[in-house]
Structure formats: C-alpha cells, structure tokens
Short mmCIF file of N, CA and C in Angstrom, two decimals:
data_model
loop_
_atom_site.label_atom_id
_atom_site.label_comp_id
_atom_site.label_asym_id
_atom_site.label_seq_id
_atom_site.Cartn_x
_atom_site.Cartn_y
_atom_site.Cartn_z
N MET A 1 43.98 95.50 76.52
CA MET A 1 43.76 96.07 77.84
C MET A 1 44.96 95.82 78.74
N ALA A 2 45.69 94.76 78.49
CA ALA A 2 46.86 94.46 79.32
C ALA A 2 47.91 95.58 79.19
N MET A 3 48.03 96.16 78.00
CA MET A 3 49.00 97.24 77.83
C MET A 3 48.60 98.47 78.64
N ALA A 4 47.32 98.71 78.79
CA ALA A 4 46.85 99.82 79.64
C ALA A 4 47.22 99.56 81.10
N GLN A 5 47.17 98.30 81.52
CA GLN A 5 47.57 97.97 82.88
C GLN A 5 49.07 98.20 83.08
N VAL A 6 49.85 97.88 82.08
CA VAL A 6 51.30 98.17 82.15
C VAL A 6 51.50 99.67 82.24
N GLY A 7 50.71 100.43 81.50
CA GLY A 7 50.77 101.90 81.60
C GLY A 7 50.48 102.38 83.01
N GLY A 8 49.57 101.71 83.71
CA GLY A 8 49.28 102.05 85.10
C GLY A 8 50.50 101.85 85.98
N LEU A 9 51.26 100.80 85.71
CA LEU A 9 52.49 100.57 86.47
C LEU A 9 53.50 101.69 86.21
N VAL A 10 53.53 102.17 84.98
CA VAL A 10 54.44 103.28 84.65
C VAL A 10 54.07 104.50 85.49
N MET A 11 52.77 104.73 85.67
CA MET A 11 52.32 105.90 86.44
C MET A 11 52.77 105.83 87.90
N LEU A 12 53.04 104.63 88.40
CA LEU A 12 53.48 104.48 89.80
C LEU A 12 54.98 104.70 89.99
N GLN A 13 55.73 104.73 88.91
CA GLN A 13 57.19 104.82 89.00
C GLN A 13 57.64 106.19 89.53
N PRO A 14 58.66 106.20 90.39
CA PRO A 14 59.16 107.46 90.95
C PRO A 14 59.62 108.45 89.89
N GLU A 15 60.18 107.97 88.78
CA GLU A 15 60.66 108.87 87.73
C GLU A 15 59.52 109.68 87.11
N VAL A 16 58.30 109.15 87.20
CA VAL A 16 57.13 109.82 86.65
C VAL A 16 56.46 110.68 87.72
N GLY A 17 56.90 110.57 88.91
CA GLY A 17 56.32 111.32 90.02
C GLY A 17 55.62 110.40 91.00
N GLY A 18 55.63 109.11 90.72
CA GLY A 18 55.04 108.13 91.64
C GLY A 18 53.65 108.52 92.06
N SER A 19 52.75 108.66 91.10
CA SER A 19 51.38 109.12 91.35
C SER A 19 50.78 108.47 92.60
N ARG A 20 50.34 109.31 93.54
CA ARG A 20 49.67 108.79 94.73
C ARG A 20 48.15 108.93 94.58
N GLU A 21 47.76 109.55 93.48
CA GLU A 21 46.34 109.69 93.20
C GLU A 21 45.84 108.47 92.44
N ASN A 22 44.53 108.33 92.39
CA ASN A 22 43.95 107.32 91.53
C ASN A 22 44.17 107.72 90.09
N PHE A 23 44.39 106.77 89.24
CA PHE A 23 44.48 107.07 87.82
C PHE A 23 43.66 106.06 87.06
N PHE A 24 43.20 106.49 85.90
CA PHE A 24 42.25 105.71 85.15
C PHE A 24 42.66 105.64 83.68
N PHE A 25 42.31 104.55 83.06
CA PHE A 25 42.48 104.41 81.63
C PHE A 25 41.47 105.33 80.97
N ALA A 26 41.95 106.28 80.16
CA ALA A 26 41.05 107.29 79.60
C ALA A 26 40.82 107.13 78.11
N GLY A 27 41.70 106.44 77.42
CA GLY A 27 41.47 106.30 75.99
C GLY A 27 42.59 105.56 75.28
N ILE A 28 42.31 105.21 74.06
CA ILE A 28 43.26 104.47 73.24
C ILE A 28 43.12 105.00 71.80
N ASP A 29 44.23 105.05 71.08
CA ASP A 29 44.20 105.59 69.73
C ASP A 29 45.29 104.91 68.89
N LYS A 30 45.09 104.91 67.61
CA LYS A 30 46.09 104.42 66.63
C LYS A 30 46.57 103.00 66.94
N VAL A 31 45.66 102.13 67.35
CA VAL A 31 46.05 100.76 67.67
C VAL A 31 46.14 99.94 66.38
N ARG A 32 47.22 99.18 66.28
CA ARG A 32 47.43 98.30 65.13
C ARG A 32 47.82 96.92 65.64
N PHE A 33 47.10 95.91 65.19
CA PHE A 33 47.45 94.53 65.49
C PHE A 33 48.21 94.00 64.29
N ARG A 34 49.50 93.73 64.47
CA ARG A 34 50.37 93.37 63.35
C ARG A 34 50.37 91.86 63.04
N LYS A 35 50.33 91.06 64.08
CA LYS A 35 50.36 89.60 63.91
C LYS A 35 49.53 88.96 65.01
N PRO A 36 48.99 87.77 64.77
CA PRO A 36 48.26 87.10 65.84
C PRO A 36 49.19 86.59 66.94
N VAL A 37 48.68 86.57 68.15
CA VAL A 37 49.40 86.00 69.30
C VAL A 37 48.65 84.73 69.66
N ILE A 38 49.37 83.64 69.76
CA ILE A 38 48.71 82.36 70.03
C ILE A 38 49.15 81.80 71.38
N ALA A 39 48.40 80.86 71.89
CA ALA A 39 48.72 80.23 73.17
C ALA A 39 50.15 79.70 73.14
N GLY A 40 50.88 79.99 74.19
CA GLY A 40 52.28 79.55 74.29
C GLY A 40 53.28 80.63 73.91
N ASP A 41 52.83 81.69 73.21
CA ASP A 41 53.73 82.81 72.88
C ASP A 41 54.08 83.58 74.15
N THR A 42 55.30 84.08 74.20
CA THR A 42 55.69 84.96 75.30
C THR A 42 55.53 86.39 74.81
N LEU A 43 54.63 87.10 75.45
CA LEU A 43 54.30 88.47 75.07
C LEU A 43 55.04 89.44 75.98
N VAL A 44 55.82 90.33 75.38
CA VAL A 44 56.56 91.36 76.12
C VAL A 44 55.93 92.71 75.78
N MET A 45 55.51 93.43 76.82
CA MET A 45 54.86 94.74 76.60
C MET A 45 55.75 95.86 77.13
N ARG A 46 55.86 96.91 76.35
CA ARG A 46 56.64 98.09 76.76
C ARG A 46 55.80 99.33 76.58
N MET A 47 55.77 100.15 77.61
CA MET A 47 55.04 101.42 77.55
C MET A 47 56.04 102.54 77.77
N THR A 48 55.93 103.57 76.95
CA THR A 48 56.82 104.73 77.04
C THR A 48 55.96 105.96 77.31
N LEU A 49 56.32 106.70 78.34
CA LEU A 49 55.61 107.94 78.64
C LEU A 49 56.04 109.00 77.62
N VAL A 50 55.08 109.52 76.88
CA VAL A 50 55.36 110.51 75.84
C VAL A 50 55.15 111.91 76.40
N LYS A 51 54.07 112.09 77.15
CA LYS A 51 53.75 113.42 77.66
C LYS A 51 53.02 113.29 78.99
N LEU A 52 53.41 114.09 79.95
CA LEU A 52 52.74 114.13 81.25
C LEU A 52 52.34 115.56 81.53
N GLN A 53 51.05 115.80 81.62
CA GLN A 53 50.54 117.13 81.94
C GLN A 53 49.93 117.08 83.34
N LYS A 54 50.80 117.30 84.34
CA LYS A 54 50.34 117.20 85.73
C LYS A 54 49.23 118.19 86.03
N ARG A 55 49.30 119.37 85.41
CA ARG A 55 48.30 120.40 85.65
C ARG A 55 46.89 119.91 85.31
N PHE A 56 46.79 119.14 84.21
CA PHE A 56 45.50 118.63 83.77
C PHE A 56 45.26 117.18 84.19
N GLY A 57 46.26 116.56 84.77
CA GLY A 57 46.13 115.18 85.23
C GLY A 57 46.03 114.17 84.11
N VAL A 58 46.78 114.41 83.03
CA VAL A 58 46.70 113.54 81.86
C VAL A 58 48.09 113.07 81.46
N ALA A 59 48.19 111.80 81.14
CA ALA A 59 49.45 111.24 80.64
C ALA A 59 49.18 110.52 79.32
N LYS A 60 50.07 110.73 78.36
CA LYS A 60 49.98 110.03 77.08
C LYS A 60 51.14 109.07 76.98
N MET A 61 50.85 107.84 76.56
CA MET A 61 51.88 106.81 76.45
C MET A 61 51.81 106.12 75.11
N GLU A 62 52.95 105.63 74.67
CA GLU A 62 53.00 104.77 73.49
C GLU A 62 53.31 103.36 73.97
N GLY A 63 52.57 102.40 73.46
CA GLY A 63 52.78 101.02 73.88
C GLY A 63 53.07 100.12 72.69
N LYS A 64 53.92 99.15 72.93
CA LYS A 64 54.21 98.14 71.92
C LYS A 64 54.27 96.78 72.61
N ALA A 65 53.75 95.78 71.92
CA ALA A 65 53.81 94.41 72.41
C ALA A 65 54.61 93.59 71.40
N TYR A 66 55.48 92.74 71.93
CA TYR A 66 56.40 91.96 71.10
C TYR A 66 56.26 90.47 71.38
N VAL A 67 56.44 89.68 70.33
CA VAL A 67 56.60 88.23 70.45
C VAL A 67 57.85 87.89 69.66
N GLY A 68 58.84 87.32 70.33
CA GLY A 68 60.09 86.96 69.66
C GLY A 68 60.80 88.15 69.04
N GLY A 69 60.67 89.32 69.65
CA GLY A 69 61.35 90.52 69.15
C GLY A 69 60.60 91.25 68.05
N GLU A 70 59.49 90.69 67.57
CA GLU A 70 58.69 91.34 66.53
C GLU A 70 57.48 92.04 67.13
N VAL A 71 57.19 93.24 66.64
CA VAL A 71 56.03 93.99 67.12
C VAL A 71 54.76 93.29 66.64
N VAL A 72 53.88 92.95 67.59
CA VAL A 72 52.62 92.31 67.25
C VAL A 72 51.43 93.24 67.49
N CYS A 73 51.64 94.29 68.29
CA CYS A 73 50.58 95.27 68.56
C CYS A 73 51.23 96.57 69.01
N GLU A 74 50.64 97.70 68.61
CA GLU A 74 51.12 99.00 69.06
C GLU A 74 49.97 99.99 69.09
N GLY A 75 50.11 101.02 69.91
CA GLY A 75 49.08 102.04 70.01
C GLY A 75 49.44 103.12 70.99
N GLU A 76 48.57 104.13 71.08
CA GLU A 76 48.72 105.25 72.02
C GLU A 76 47.65 105.12 73.10
N PHE A 77 48.04 105.42 74.33
CA PHE A 77 47.14 105.26 75.47
C PHE A 77 47.10 106.55 76.29
N LEU A 78 45.94 106.87 76.83
CA LEU A 78 45.78 108.02 77.71
C LEU A 78 45.38 107.55 79.09
N MET A 79 46.01 108.15 80.10
CA MET A 79 45.67 107.89 81.49
C MET A 79 45.27 109.24 82.10
N ALA A 80 44.34 109.21 83.02
CA ALA A 80 43.91 110.42 83.71
C ALA A 80 43.90 110.18 85.20
N THR A 81 44.31 111.21 85.96
CA THR A 81 44.26 111.12 87.40
C THR A 81 42.97 111.75 87.90
N GLY A 82 42.54 111.32 89.06
CA GLY A 82 41.31 111.88 89.62
C GLY A 82 40.85 111.06 90.80
N SER A 83 39.73 111.47 91.37
CA SER A 83 39.20 110.74 92.50
C SER A 83 38.23 109.68 92.01
N GLY A 84 38.22 108.56 92.68
CA GLY A 84 37.36 107.47 92.23
C GLY A 84 36.50 107.04 93.27
#
C-alpha cells in the first residue's frame, strides 16, 4: 500500500499536470514479492507513470521497491480522479 501512496505523490507533480482533483487508488495488478523485507532494511520505492488518460481520469503506474539496489517488490497500479 505504501507504493500506492508514492503513486499519489506522483499525481501531484507539475510534470503530470499537478492534479488538483481528488484521486484514489483504483487497483493493483501483476504484483510480485521477490524477497522479504525485514526490520532495519532501507526500502526505496519508485513509481513511473506509464499512461495518463485525463479524459477518463485514469493513470497507470509501474512501481518497484528496492532494498540495497535489489528489487524486492514490483507491480502495476491504477489511480483514478474524481470527487470524494
């Protein structure tokens, strides 16, 4: 769920249009947990905007989480804009 929150931060960035609308976590797909993350690990999360369909209010992102430069989790995330 933390990666979805990072995706929300991506939606606020000016390069993406700096969404002024509410946006919501809409879905997750193709998630793979590659290695366990244990207490004390430093987790680095990166989200990449793959597709933004402003007309439909949907954004697709790819996310990866790293520990020590190794991918420990990856997946696709959907965000939707709308009123809340």
